[in-house]
Structure formats: C-alpha cells, structure tokens
mmCIF file of C-alpha atoms and ligand atoms in Angstrom:
data_model
loop_
_atom_site.group_PDB
_atom_site.id
_atom_site.type_symbol
_atom_site.label_atom_id
_atom_site.label_comp_id
_atom_site.label_asym_id
_atom_site.label_seq_id
_atom_site.Cartn_x
_atom_site.Cartn_y
_atom_site.Cartn_z
ATOM 1 C CA MET Z 268 186.390 120.248 40.948
ATOM 2 C CA LYS Z 269 187.338 117.332 42.276
ATOM 3 C CA PHE Z 270 183.789 116.558 43.339
ATOM 4 C CA LEU Z 271 182.529 117.315 39.803
ATOM 5 C CA ASP Z 272 184.911 114.752 38.118
ATOM 6 C CA LEU Z 273 183.774 111.957 41.095
ATOM 7 C CA LEU Z 274 179.946 112.465 39.580
ATOM 8 C CA LEU Z 275 181.250 112.188 36.195
ATOM 9 C CA GLY Z 276 183.458 109.435 36.617
ATOM 10 C CA ALA Z 277 180.168 107.831 38.933
ATOM 11 C CA SER Z 278 177.592 108.429 35.774
ATOM 12 C CA THR Z 279 179.702 106.662 33.368
ATOM 13 C CA VAL Z 280 180.239 103.857 35.459
ATOM 14 C CA ALA Z 281 176.744 103.954 36.078
ATOM 15 C CA THR Z 282 175.744 104.402 31.965
ATOM 16 C CA VAL Z 283 177.531 101.083 31.708
ATOM 17 C CA LEU Z 284 175.444 99.182 33.871
ATOM 18 C CA ALA Z 285 172.245 100.941 33.822
ATOM 19 C CA ALA Z 286 172.110 102.624 30.516
ATOM 20 C CA PRO Z 287 168.830 102.316 29.436
ATOM 21 C CA THR Z 288 167.328 103.987 32.673
ATOM 22 C CA LEU Z 289 169.367 106.228 33.799
ATOM 23 C CA GLU Z 290 168.276 110.178 34.287
ATOM 24 C CA PRO Z 291 170.759 112.396 32.696
ATOM 25 C CA THR Z 292 173.647 113.793 34.961
ATOM 26 C CA PRO Z 293 173.328 117.191 36.178
ATOM 27 C CA THR Z 294 175.996 119.448 35.312
ATOM 28 C CA VAL Z 295 176.930 122.836 35.730
ATOM 29 C CA ARG Z 296 177.625 124.768 32.843
ATOM 30 C CA LYS Z 297 180.971 126.500 33.030
ATOM 31 C CA ARG Z 298 180.436 130.171 33.939
ATOM 32 C CA LYS Z 299 180.040 132.906 31.430
ATOM 33 C CA SER Z 300 181.935 135.024 33.787
ATOM 34 C CA LYS Z 301 185.334 134.916 35.891
ATOM 35 C CA PHE Z 302 183.754 134.793 39.072
ATOM 36 C CA GLN Z 303 183.849 131.367 40.837
ATOM 37 C CA PHE Z 304 180.487 131.427 42.888
ATOM 38 C CA THR Z 305 177.408 133.225 41.716
ATOM 39 C CA GLY Z 306 173.846 132.588 42.752
ATOM 40 C CA VAL Z 307 171.250 133.272 44.952
ATOM 41 C CA ASN Z 308 170.297 133.750 48.477
ATOM 42 C CA GLU Z 309 167.269 131.336 49.286
ATOM 43 C CA SER Z 310 164.950 132.369 52.067
ATOM 44 C CA GLY Z 311 161.989 130.405 53.947
ATOM 45 C CA ALA Z 312 164.026 128.312 56.787
ATOM 46 C CA GLU Z 313 164.811 131.807 58.456
ATOM 47 C CA PHE Z 314 160.934 133.461 58.094
ATOM 48 C CA GLY Z 315 158.824 133.583 60.936
ATOM 49 C CA ASN Z 316 161.997 134.095 63.664
ATOM 50 C CA THR Z 317 159.485 135.667 66.233
ATOM 51 C CA ALA Z 318 158.032 132.409 66.440
ATOM 52 C CA LEU Z 319 160.540 130.169 67.669
ATOM 53 C CA PRO Z 320 161.081 127.106 67.343
ATOM 54 C CA GLY Z 321 158.104 127.795 64.368
ATOM 55 C CA GLN Z 322 156.278 125.335 62.823
ATOM 56 C CA LEU Z 323 157.112 123.567 59.499
ATOM 57 C CA GLY Z 324 154.885 125.277 56.468
ATOM 58 C CA LYS Z 325 153.016 127.927 58.763
ATOM 59 C CA ASP Z 326 156.389 129.624 60.245
ATOM 60 C CA PHE Z 327 158.830 128.943 57.539
ATOM 61 C CA THR Z 328 159.434 126.453 54.419
ATOM 62 C CA TRP Z 329 162.554 125.278 53.008
ATOM 63 C CA PRO Z 330 163.600 126.447 49.260
ATOM 64 C CA ALA Z 331 161.991 124.738 46.705
ATOM 65 C CA HIS Z 332 164.409 121.621 45.086
ATOM 66 C CA SER Z 333 162.248 123.343 41.335
ATOM 67 C CA ALA Z 334 163.635 126.739 41.796
ATOM 68 C CA ILE Z 335 167.345 125.147 42.190
ATOM 69 C CA ASP Z 336 166.664 123.368 39.128
ATOM 70 C CA THR Z 337 166.011 126.561 37.079
ATOM 71 C CA MET Z 338 168.863 128.617 38.549
ATOM 72 C CA VAL Z 339 171.441 126.053 38.169
ATOM 73 C CA GLY Z 340 170.194 125.815 34.662
ATOM 74 C CA GLN Z 341 170.787 129.174 34.366
ATOM 75 C CA GLY Z 342 174.137 128.758 35.063
ATOM 76 C CA MET Z 343 174.072 129.487 38.897
ATOM 77 C CA ASN Z 344 176.364 127.152 41.493
ATOM 78 C CA THR Z 345 175.671 129.072 44.664
ATOM 79 C CA PHE Z 346 172.840 129.126 46.821
ATOM 80 C CA ARG Z 347 172.596 130.363 49.976
ATOM 81 C CA VAL Z 348 170.157 128.854 52.407
ATOM 82 C CA ALA Z 349 169.232 131.042 55.377
ATOM 83 C CA THR Z 350 168.731 129.093 58.692
ATOM 84 C CA MET Z 351 168.065 129.932 62.398
ATOM 85 C CA MET Z 352 171.104 128.754 64.883
ATOM 86 C CA GLU Z 353 167.991 128.409 67.419
ATOM 87 C CA ARG Z 354 166.028 125.884 64.935
ATOM 88 C CA ILE Z 355 169.140 123.543 64.332
ATOM 89 C CA ILE Z 356 170.333 123.696 68.014
ATOM 90 C CA PRO Z 357 167.150 124.929 70.394
ATOM 91 C CA THR Z 358 168.681 124.588 74.003
ATOM 92 C CA GLN Z 359 171.778 126.120 73.962
ATOM 93 C CA LEU Z 360 174.854 127.262 72.112
ATOM 94 C CA THR Z 361 176.468 124.002 72.858
ATOM 95 C CA GLY Z 362 173.265 121.395 72.820
ATOM 96 C CA THR Z 363 172.151 119.000 70.284
ATOM 97 C CA PHE Z 364 170.445 119.114 66.972
ATOM 98 C CA ASN Z 365 166.453 119.428 66.698
ATOM 99 C CA GLU Z 366 166.928 116.296 64.216
ATOM 100 C CA THR Z 367 163.310 117.211 62.557
ATOM 101 C CA TYR Z 368 164.602 120.800 61.240
ATOM 102 C CA VAL Z 369 168.002 119.703 60.136
ATOM 103 C CA ALA Z 370 166.395 117.267 58.129
ATOM 104 C CA GLY Z 371 165.196 119.650 56.210
ATOM 105 C CA LEU Z 372 168.615 121.522 55.942
ATOM 106 C CA ASP Z 373 170.054 117.813 55.112
ATOM 107 C CA ASP Z 374 167.536 117.568 52.397
ATOM 108 C CA ILE Z 375 168.098 120.835 50.514
ATOM 109 C CA VAL Z 376 172.066 120.722 51.026
ATOM 110 C CA SER Z 377 172.310 117.429 49.416
ATOM 111 C CA TYR Z 378 169.661 118.690 46.545
ATOM 112 C CA ILE Z 379 172.028 121.747 46.019
ATOM 113 C CA THR Z 380 175.240 119.492 46.474
ATOM 114 C CA GLY Z 381 174.213 116.724 44.265
ATOM 115 C CA LYS Z 382 174.033 119.439 41.160
ATOM 116 C CA GLY Z 383 177.199 120.058 41.645
ATOM 117 C CA ALA Z 384 176.749 123.612 43.281
ATOM 118 C CA TYR Z 385 177.836 125.146 46.559
ATOM 119 C CA ALA Z 386 175.521 124.940 49.295
ATOM 120 C CA ILE Z 387 176.076 128.191 51.871
ATOM 121 C CA ILE Z 388 174.508 127.119 55.340
ATOM 122 C CA ASP Z 389 173.731 130.861 56.373
ATOM 123 C CA PRO Z 390 172.454 131.166 60.155
ATOM 124 C CA HIS Z 391 170.462 134.478 59.701
ATOM 125 C CA ASN Z 392 170.811 135.719 62.873
ATOM 126 C CA PHE Z 393 172.712 138.762 63.193
ATOM 127 C CA GLY Z 394 175.053 137.354 65.666
ATOM 128 C CA ARG Z 395 171.922 136.806 68.151
ATOM 129 C CA TYR Z 396 171.103 133.978 69.859
ATOM 130 C CA TYR Z 397 167.351 134.431 71.109
ATOM 131 C CA SER Z 398 167.681 138.345 70.556
ATOM 132 C CA ASN Z 399 170.494 138.361 72.947
ATOM 133 C CA ILE Z 400 174.005 139.433 71.406
ATOM 134 C CA ILE Z 401 176.433 136.428 71.264
ATOM 135 C CA THR Z 402 179.439 137.266 73.722
ATOM 136 C CA ASP Z 403 180.213 133.610 74.389
ATOM 137 C CA THR Z 404 182.929 132.312 72.094
ATOM 138 C CA ALA Z 405 183.187 128.982 73.282
ATOM 139 C CA GLY Z 406 179.566 128.449 72.885
ATOM 140 C CA PHE Z 407 179.912 129.541 69.578
ATOM 141 C CA LYS Z 408 182.662 127.565 68.534
ATOM 142 C CA ALA Z 409 181.166 124.552 70.052
ATOM 143 C CA TRP Z 410 177.443 125.159 67.841
ATOM 144 C CA TRP Z 411 179.846 125.529 64.626
ATOM 145 C CA THR Z 412 181.534 122.305 65.721
ATOM 146 C CA THR Z 413 178.269 120.491 65.612
ATOM 147 C CA VAL Z 414 177.024 121.942 62.727
ATOM 148 C CA ALA Z 415 180.600 121.437 60.747
ATOM 149 C CA LYS Z 416 180.979 117.981 62.162
ATOM 150 C CA ARG Z 417 177.525 117.167 60.620
ATOM 151 C CA TYR Z 418 178.521 117.717 56.602
ATOM 152 C CA ALA Z 419 182.514 117.737 57.102
ATOM 153 C CA THR Z 420 182.506 114.970 54.087
ATOM 154 C CA ASN Z 421 180.707 117.436 51.810
ATOM 155 C CA GLU Z 422 183.505 119.783 49.984
ATOM 156 C CA ARG Z 423 180.529 121.755 48.041
ATOM 157 C CA VAL Z 424 179.194 122.935 51.636
ATOM 158 C CA ILE Z 425 180.187 126.035 52.661
ATOM 159 C CA PHE Z 426 179.700 127.488 56.248
ATOM 160 C CA ASP Z 427 178.776 131.137 56.546
ATOM 161 C CA ILE Z 428 179.598 132.198 60.328
ATOM 162 C CA ASN Z 429 176.488 134.528 60.710
ATOM 163 C CA ASN Z 430 174.405 136.920 58.964
ATOM 164 C CA GLU Z 431 175.341 140.528 59.656
ATOM 165 C CA PHE Z 432 176.155 141.483 62.840
ATOM 166 C CA HIS Z 433 175.013 144.646 63.588
ATOM 167 C CA ASP Z 434 175.341 147.645 66.536
ATOM 168 C CA GLU Z 435 178.041 145.629 68.583
ATOM 169 C CA ASP Z 436 181.792 145.791 69.277
ATOM 170 C CA ASN Z 437 184.238 144.964 66.557
ATOM 171 C CA ALA Z 438 186.347 143.162 68.564
ATOM 172 C CA VAL Z 439 183.485 140.364 69.211
ATOM 173 C CA VAL Z 440 182.483 139.817 65.921
ATOM 174 C CA ALA Z 441 186.168 139.146 64.829
ATOM 175 C CA GLN Z 442 186.445 136.489 68.371
ATOM 176 C CA LEU Z 443 183.185 134.904 67.183
ATOM 177 C CA ASN Z 444 184.425 134.908 63.312
ATOM 178 C CA GLN Z 445 187.538 133.248 64.644
ATOM 179 C CA ALA Z 446 185.766 130.836 67.212
ATOM 180 C CA GLY Z 447 183.255 129.679 64.723
ATOM 181 C CA ILE Z 448 186.381 128.925 62.265
ATOM 182 C CA ASP Z 449 188.152 127.181 65.131
ATOM 183 C CA GLY Z 450 185.260 125.317 65.361
ATOM 184 C CA ILE Z 451 184.600 124.324 62.179
ATOM 185 C CA ARG Z 452 187.993 123.054 61.564
ATOM 186 C CA ALA Z 453 187.953 121.171 64.726
ATOM 187 C CA ALA Z 454 184.966 119.240 63.227
ATOM 188 C CA GLY Z 455 187.245 117.943 60.664
ATOM 189 C CA ALA Z 456 185.669 120.482 58.270
ATOM 190 C CA THR Z 457 188.832 121.083 56.673
ATOM 191 C CA SER Z 458 188.124 121.245 52.569
ATOM 192 C CA GLN Z 459 185.438 123.826 52.691
ATOM 193 C CA TYR Z 460 185.560 127.577 52.273
ATOM 194 C CA ILE Z 461 183.920 129.580 54.920
ATOM 195 C CA PHE Z 462 182.227 133.177 54.527
ATOM 196 C CA VAL Z 463 182.883 135.526 57.228
ATOM 197 C CA GLU Z 464 181.100 138.571 58.158
ATOM 198 C CA GLY Z 465 181.774 141.882 59.886
ATOM 199 C CA ASN Z 466 180.127 144.232 61.771
ATOM 200 C CA SER Z 467 177.583 147.411 60.486
ATOM 201 C CA TRP Z 468 175.257 144.692 58.676
ATOM 202 C CA THR Z 469 178.948 143.602 57.292
ATOM 203 C CA GLY Z 470 178.123 146.554 54.664
ATOM 204 C CA ALA Z 471 181.664 146.755 51.740
ATOM 205 C CA TRP Z 472 180.502 150.755 52.050
ATOM 206 C CA HIS Z 473 181.068 150.809 55.598
ATOM 207 C CA TRP Z 474 183.350 148.128 56.072
ATOM 208 C CA VAL Z 475 186.971 150.078 56.566
ATOM 209 C CA SER Z 476 184.760 153.276 58.247
ATOM 210 C CA SER Z 477 183.315 151.213 60.636
ATOM 211 C CA GLY Z 478 186.714 149.721 61.657
ATOM 212 C CA THR Z 479 185.535 145.936 60.959
ATOM 213 C CA ALA Z 480 187.984 145.880 59.030
ATOM 214 C CA THR Z 481 190.779 146.538 61.176
ATOM 215 C CA ASP Z 482 189.792 143.470 63.122
ATOM 216 C CA MET Z 483 188.777 141.143 60.449
ATOM 217 C CA ALA Z 484 191.902 141.357 58.722
ATOM 218 C CA LYS Z 485 193.458 139.288 61.520
ATOM 219 C CA LEU Z 486 191.384 136.127 61.242
ATOM 220 C CA THR Z 487 193.570 132.824 60.200
ATOM 221 C CA ASP Z 488 192.590 129.702 59.233
ATOM 222 C CA PRO Z 489 194.572 126.502 58.487
ATOM 223 C CA SER Z 490 192.892 125.798 55.818
ATOM 224 C CA ASP Z 491 193.181 129.110 54.324
ATOM 225 C CA LYS Z 492 189.801 129.215 52.843
ATOM 226 C CA ILE Z 493 187.827 131.922 54.143
ATOM 227 C CA VAL Z 494 186.215 134.182 51.880
ATOM 228 C CA TYR Z 495 185.146 138.067 53.465
ATOM 229 C CA GLU Z 496 181.249 138.097 52.655
ATOM 230 C CA MET Z 497 179.818 141.908 52.285
ATOM 231 C CA HIS Z 498 176.659 142.699 51.233
ATOM 232 C CA GLN Z 499 175.549 145.990 49.179
ATOM 233 C CA TYR Z 500 172.471 147.502 48.497
ATOM 234 C CA LEU Z 501 172.040 150.382 46.218
ATOM 235 C CA ASP Z 502 169.191 152.617 47.733
ATOM 236 C CA SER Z 503 170.152 156.141 49.726
ATOM 237 C CA ASP Z 504 170.336 154.483 53.088
ATOM 238 C CA GLY Z 505 172.119 150.924 51.917
ATOM 239 C CA SER Z 506 169.101 148.865 53.459
ATOM 240 C CA GLY Z 507 167.484 147.133 50.465
ATOM 241 C CA THR Z 508 164.345 148.250 51.305
ATOM 242 C CA SER Z 509 163.555 150.466 48.345
ATOM 243 C CA THR Z 510 163.287 150.134 44.194
ATOM 244 C CA THR Z 511 165.298 153.035 43.907
ATOM 245 C CA CYS Z 512 169.219 153.399 43.223
ATOM 246 C CA VAL Z 513 171.174 156.195 43.970
ATOM 247 C CA SER Z 514 172.127 156.718 40.609
ATOM 248 C CA GLY Z 515 173.587 154.235 37.719
ATOM 249 C CA THR Z 516 177.043 153.921 39.143
ATOM 250 C CA ILE Z 517 176.684 153.834 42.861
ATOM 251 C CA GLY Z 518 177.193 149.921 42.997
ATOM 252 C CA ARG Z 519 181.006 150.492 41.612
ATOM 253 C CA GLU Z 520 181.533 153.544 44.196
ATOM 254 C CA ARG Z 521 179.978 151.676 47.072
ATOM 255 C CA ILE Z 522 182.678 148.565 46.921
ATOM 256 C CA THR Z 523 185.421 150.624 45.586
ATOM 257 C CA GLU Z 524 187.125 150.829 49.240
ATOM 258 C CA ALA Z 525 186.525 147.675 50.218
ATOM 259 C CA THR Z 526 188.014 146.758 47.117
ATOM 260 C CA ALA Z 527 191.428 148.581 47.748
ATOM 261 C CA TRP Z 528 190.907 147.055 51.226
ATOM 262 C CA LEU Z 529 190.870 143.291 50.107
ATOM 263 C CA LYS Z 530 193.825 143.997 47.502
ATOM 264 C CA ALA Z 531 196.113 145.952 49.949
ATOM 265 C CA ASN Z 532 195.198 142.535 52.181
ATOM 266 C CA GLY Z 533 195.584 140.024 50.754
ATOM 267 C CA LYS Z 534 192.023 138.937 51.371
ATOM 268 C CA LYS Z 535 189.105 137.343 48.833
ATOM 269 C CA GLY Z 536 185.671 138.612 49.016
ATOM 270 C CA ILE Z 537 182.001 138.177 47.892
ATOM 271 C CA ILE Z 538 179.058 140.223 47.934
ATOM 272 C CA GLY Z 539 176.989 137.967 49.192
ATOM 273 C CA GLU Z 540 173.790 140.317 49.414
ATOM 274 C CA THR Z 541 173.025 142.488 46.689
ATOM 275 C CA ALA Z 542 169.741 143.981 45.174
ATOM 276 C CA GLY Z 543 168.041 146.805 43.337
ATOM 277 C CA GLY Z 544 164.991 147.660 41.764
ATOM 278 C CA ALA Z 545 163.857 146.208 38.632
ATOM 279 C CA ASN Z 546 164.034 149.583 36.796
ATOM 280 C CA THR Z 547 166.744 150.967 34.284
ATOM 281 C CA GLN Z 548 168.720 153.080 36.992
ATOM 282 C CA CYS Z 549 169.117 149.914 38.936
ATOM 283 C CA ILE Z 550 170.167 148.011 36.249
ATOM 284 C CA SER Z 551 173.158 149.971 35.092
ATOM 285 C CA ALA Z 552 173.865 150.400 38.692
ATOM 286 C CA ILE Z 553 173.836 146.591 39.102
ATOM 287 C CA GLN Z 554 175.874 145.797 36.297
ATOM 288 C CA GLY Z 555 178.417 148.352 37.002
ATOM 289 C CA MET Z 556 178.703 146.993 39.893
ATOM 290 C CA LEU Z 557 179.573 143.559 38.675
ATOM 291 C CA SER Z 558 181.545 144.506 35.722
ATOM 292 C CA TYR Z 559 183.905 146.360 38.121
ATOM 293 C CA MET Z 560 183.868 143.573 40.556
ATOM 294 C CA GLN Z 561 184.881 141.341 36.789
ATOM 295 C CA ASP Z 562 187.671 143.531 36.273
ATOM 296 C CA ASN Z 563 189.042 143.246 40.015
ATOM 297 C CA SER Z 564 188.270 139.421 40.318
ATOM 298 C CA ASP Z 565 191.717 138.659 41.483
ATOM 299 C CA VAL Z 566 189.946 139.753 45.307
ATOM 300 C CA TRP Z 567 185.937 139.449 44.259
ATOM 301 C CA THR Z 568 184.936 135.695 43.788
ATOM 302 C CA GLY Z 569 181.129 136.546 43.142
ATOM 303 C CA TRP Z 570 177.883 137.923 44.038
ATOM 304 C CA LEU Z 571 174.771 136.228 45.502
ATOM 305 C CA TRP Z 572 171.444 138.060 44.801
ATOM 306 C CA TRP Z 573 168.671 138.631 47.573
ATOM 307 C CA GLY Z 574 166.250 137.033 47.592
ATOM 308 C CA GLY Z 575 164.739 134.012 45.949
ATOM 309 C CA GLY Z 576 162.306 131.726 47.765
ATOM 310 C CA PRO Z 577 158.886 130.395 47.701
ATOM 311 C CA TRP Z 578 157.298 132.802 50.172
ATOM 312 C CA TRP Z 579 158.384 136.359 48.759
ATOM 313 C CA GLY Z 580 155.101 136.918 46.526
ATOM 314 C CA ASP Z 581 155.713 140.266 44.895
ATOM 315 C CA TYR Z 582 158.306 141.092 46.886
ATOM 316 C CA ILE Z 583 160.626 143.703 45.347
ATOM 317 C CA TYR Z 584 163.288 141.951 45.112
ATOM 318 C CA SER Z 585 162.343 138.484 44.464
ATOM 319 C CA ILE Z 586 164.332 136.451 41.950
ATOM 320 C CA GLU Z 587 162.044 133.453 42.331
ATOM 321 C CA PRO Z 588 160.919 132.079 39.389
ATOM 322 C CA PRO Z 589 158.741 131.933 37.327
ATOM 323 C CA SER Z 590 157.776 135.228 38.114
ATOM 324 C CA GLY Z 591 159.388 137.289 40.951
ATOM 325 C CA ILE Z 592 160.061 140.800 39.889
ATOM 326 C CA ALA Z 593 163.431 140.609 39.745
ATOM 327 C CA TYR Z 594 163.553 137.100 38.111
ATOM 328 C CA THR Z 595 161.628 138.711 34.949
ATOM 329 C CA GLY Z 596 162.998 141.938 34.993
ATOM 330 C CA VAL Z 597 166.478 142.062 36.041
ATOM 331 C CA LEU Z 598 168.114 139.017 35.630
ATOM 332 C CA PRO Z 599 167.678 138.740 31.845
ATOM 333 C CA SER Z 600 170.423 141.868 31.750
ATOM 334 C CA ILE Z 601 173.023 140.669 34.049
ATOM 335 C CA THR Z 602 173.524 136.880 32.323
ATOM 336 C CA GLN Z 603 176.443 137.651 31.490
ATOM 337 C CA PHE Z 604 177.906 137.827 35.343
ATOM 338 C CA ILE Z 605 176.971 134.538 35.833
HETATM 339 C C1 NAG K 70 162.072 121.085 66.109
HETATM 340 O O1 NAG K 70 161.590 121.542 65.071
HETATM 341 C C2 NAG K 70 160.387 121.193 64.672
HETATM 342 C C3 NAG K 70 160.094 121.818 63.192
HETATM 343 O O2 NAG K 70 160.912 121.823 62.438
HETATM 344 C C4 NAG K 70 159.597 122.074 65.796
HETATM 345 O O3 NAG K 70 158.016 122.069 65.413
HETATM 346 C C5 NAG K 70 159.921 121.251 67.160
HETATM 347 O O4 NAG K 70 158.795 121.811 68.400
HETATM 348 C C6 NAG K 70 161.372 121.298 67.300
HETATM 349 N N1 NAG K 70 161.298 121.422 68.588
HETATM 350 C C7 NAG K 70 162.395 121.600 69.468
HETATM 351 C C8 NAG K 70 162.657 121.391 70.893
HETATM 352 O O5 NAG K 70 162.562 123.410 69.162
HETATM 353 C C1 NAG K 71 167.453 144.058 52.885
HETATM 354 C C2 NAG K 71 166.981 142.483 52.721
HETATM 355 O O1 NAG K 71 166.237 142.251 52.039
HETATM 356 N N1 NAG K 71 167.098 142.595 54.200
HETATM 357 C C3 NAG K 71 165.995 141.009 54.786
HETATM 358 C C4 NAG K 71 166.462 140.038 55.799
HETATM 359 O O2 NAG K 71 166.831 139.069 55.827
HETATM 360 C C5 NAG K 71 165.104 139.259 56.759
HETATM 361 C C6 NAG K 71 164.687 137.854 57.031
HETATM 362 O O3 NAG K 71 164.974 136.878 56.103
HETATM 363 C C7 NAG K 71 164.128 139.837 55.799
HETATM 364 O O4 NAG K 71 162.632 140.008 55.951
HETATM 365 C C8 NAG K 71 165.009 141.287 55.385
HETATM 366 O O5 NAG K 71 164.273 141.734 54.037
#
C-alpha cells in the first residue's frame, strides 16, 4: 500500500507540473476476491534450460510487457517470473551476475512493479544447479544475498526461494529455504515477502504425507513475511500434463489437508501454480478450489495460473493473451476469484 500511495503522490505532483503531456498513471484495481495475490506464472526466461547459458531470442525470451498490461487490466496483481539460477550467476553459486541476462530481469521486474503489481523472482531450478542437487547451503545463501541486494529497495519484489524441489532429502530442502531467507535478509531486503517451496514438487496434496511439512514448519524469518508456496494440478497424477481433471471437486479435495496444516501451524499459503483444461469438469474443479480457498482466506493468500509467456503457442494451459486456450476458455469463468 505504501508503494501505491507513493506512486499516486508522485503522479499528483507531476500532474501539477506537466498536466498536458502526462500519461495516465496505471493503478491496480481492487481485488474482487479476498485474495492478496492473484496472477500468472510468466514463462520464457527459463526456457531452453538444456542450453546454458543460451541465447536470447533463440533459447529463451522474456515475458511481453503487453501481456502484463492485459492481465493487470483484468485485475491481476502478481506475476511469477521464471528464470534460471545459472543464467543469473553463471560460474558458481558464490559468483557474480551475468549483467546481460540480469538486465532483462531488471527490465521485466521494474515494468511489473511500476504498474503497482508484485514481481516474483522465481529461480525455476527444482533445487538443482547445473543439474546437480544443491547441498551447499552457504553457497545458496550467497547466491540469494547477491540477487536480493540488487532488488532490496523494491518492496513489490517477492523472492521465491526455488521452484519445486523433488527427490531429495526433506531436511536439505528446509535448510536451503532457511539459507535463502537468511541470505535475503542479510542483503538488507527486509520488507519483501519470501515464498518458500517444499519437496515433492511442492505439491499441496503431498505436503503432509511427503514429510516436507515437518521440516518446513520450522523456518524462521526476522521480518515474518514467509508465504508457503504450494502447487496443485488437477489431473490424475497431479503432474499438470493433461486436460482431463479427475472430477469437478478434485481441486478442493486435493488442498484440504494442506489447508488444515496451514491453520494448525499458523502459516500463510499460496497456490503458486495451478491449471486445468478448458472444459466444464476442470472449470468446476478450479472454481471449487478457488472458492474453498477464499472461504479459508485467513490462510490462503492467493493463486497463480500456470502459465503465461509469449512462447507457449497452443499449449494446453496457456493463458497468454489474446488467444491462449485458458485465456479464452477458462479465465472468463474465474474472474470472480481475481
Ligand atoms: C550472459 O547472458 C547472455 C544472454 O543473456 C549470453 O548470451 C551469454 O553467453 C552469457 N554469458 C555467460 C558467461 O554466461
Ligand atoms: C506442469 C507444468 O506446466 N510444468 C512446467 C514446469 O516448468 C517447465 C519449464 O518452464 C515447463 O516446461 C513445464 O511444463
């Protein structure tokens, strides 16, 4: 809120000084829903991850400013920008920036936050660096200190420790999350939210049964701004690879246990990735999940659709305007949850 007030204040001054040429000041509409964060995963800069570092425009790209404009126009206020850790800091975890790639990140982050929305920096690394499971907590902390320092003064940046840890020790996952939190706060970035992710692809439906919950519950943050990011797809194996949802009620069913965990442990959560096919059964399942989350908005802070980005083409869940199948076929049915 403070940041929006500042923007409004600045625009008022500018209006007095330069009224004739002033562009309209973009403001984010008030949420229709009770959620604090609603938006889209923006893919592109993590693409081509078998080609590292990869070439801009060939292996990877950045989200389109115009897509951000459209989604902000729909009332969304949160964009999770997928990146690769190796592209940001290429030589070693304790190394320095690749300024060329990071200039692209700076651009999209400042574009999003300039609209009054949140930009989530998401290292889409699955807990790996150059395909090796990260176990060097000191190095991981250093990586985050370097990155967070760069964005420390931007309150609308959210740091997402890592995308979807899987097939590794629950204890290591929690240690890495704690190292990330410590690195970010040590960098002087004390006002921002930090999203943490668990093991087992951070699946809400496996949050408790995988055991990741027990270790993750112990995380501490001096700024007390941790949000537990869970992912939930609605197809039979929960992988997010099918347009068929198990049933019209599967969304709510799959997050019930995680909801109880958040409440019992006094934590906040977000569904940081969700999607289903553009069909009646999936739309019911998604609506049911979002409605249940809204009924439990004391613990659920919001949701993000997977996925947007300029290179998805006819991908089954694409929400990229103007013709992504979820943009035309699902979004109109869930606007009440924005
Ligand atoms: C830095 O990033 C650019 C692309 O953004 C890439 O072309 C270049 O090879 C990278 N350099 C290193 C050392 O990774
Ligand atoms: C379920 C899903 O959409 N997973 C995605 C995770 O991220 C990678 C890299 O962007 C995508 O290729 C997957 O499709």
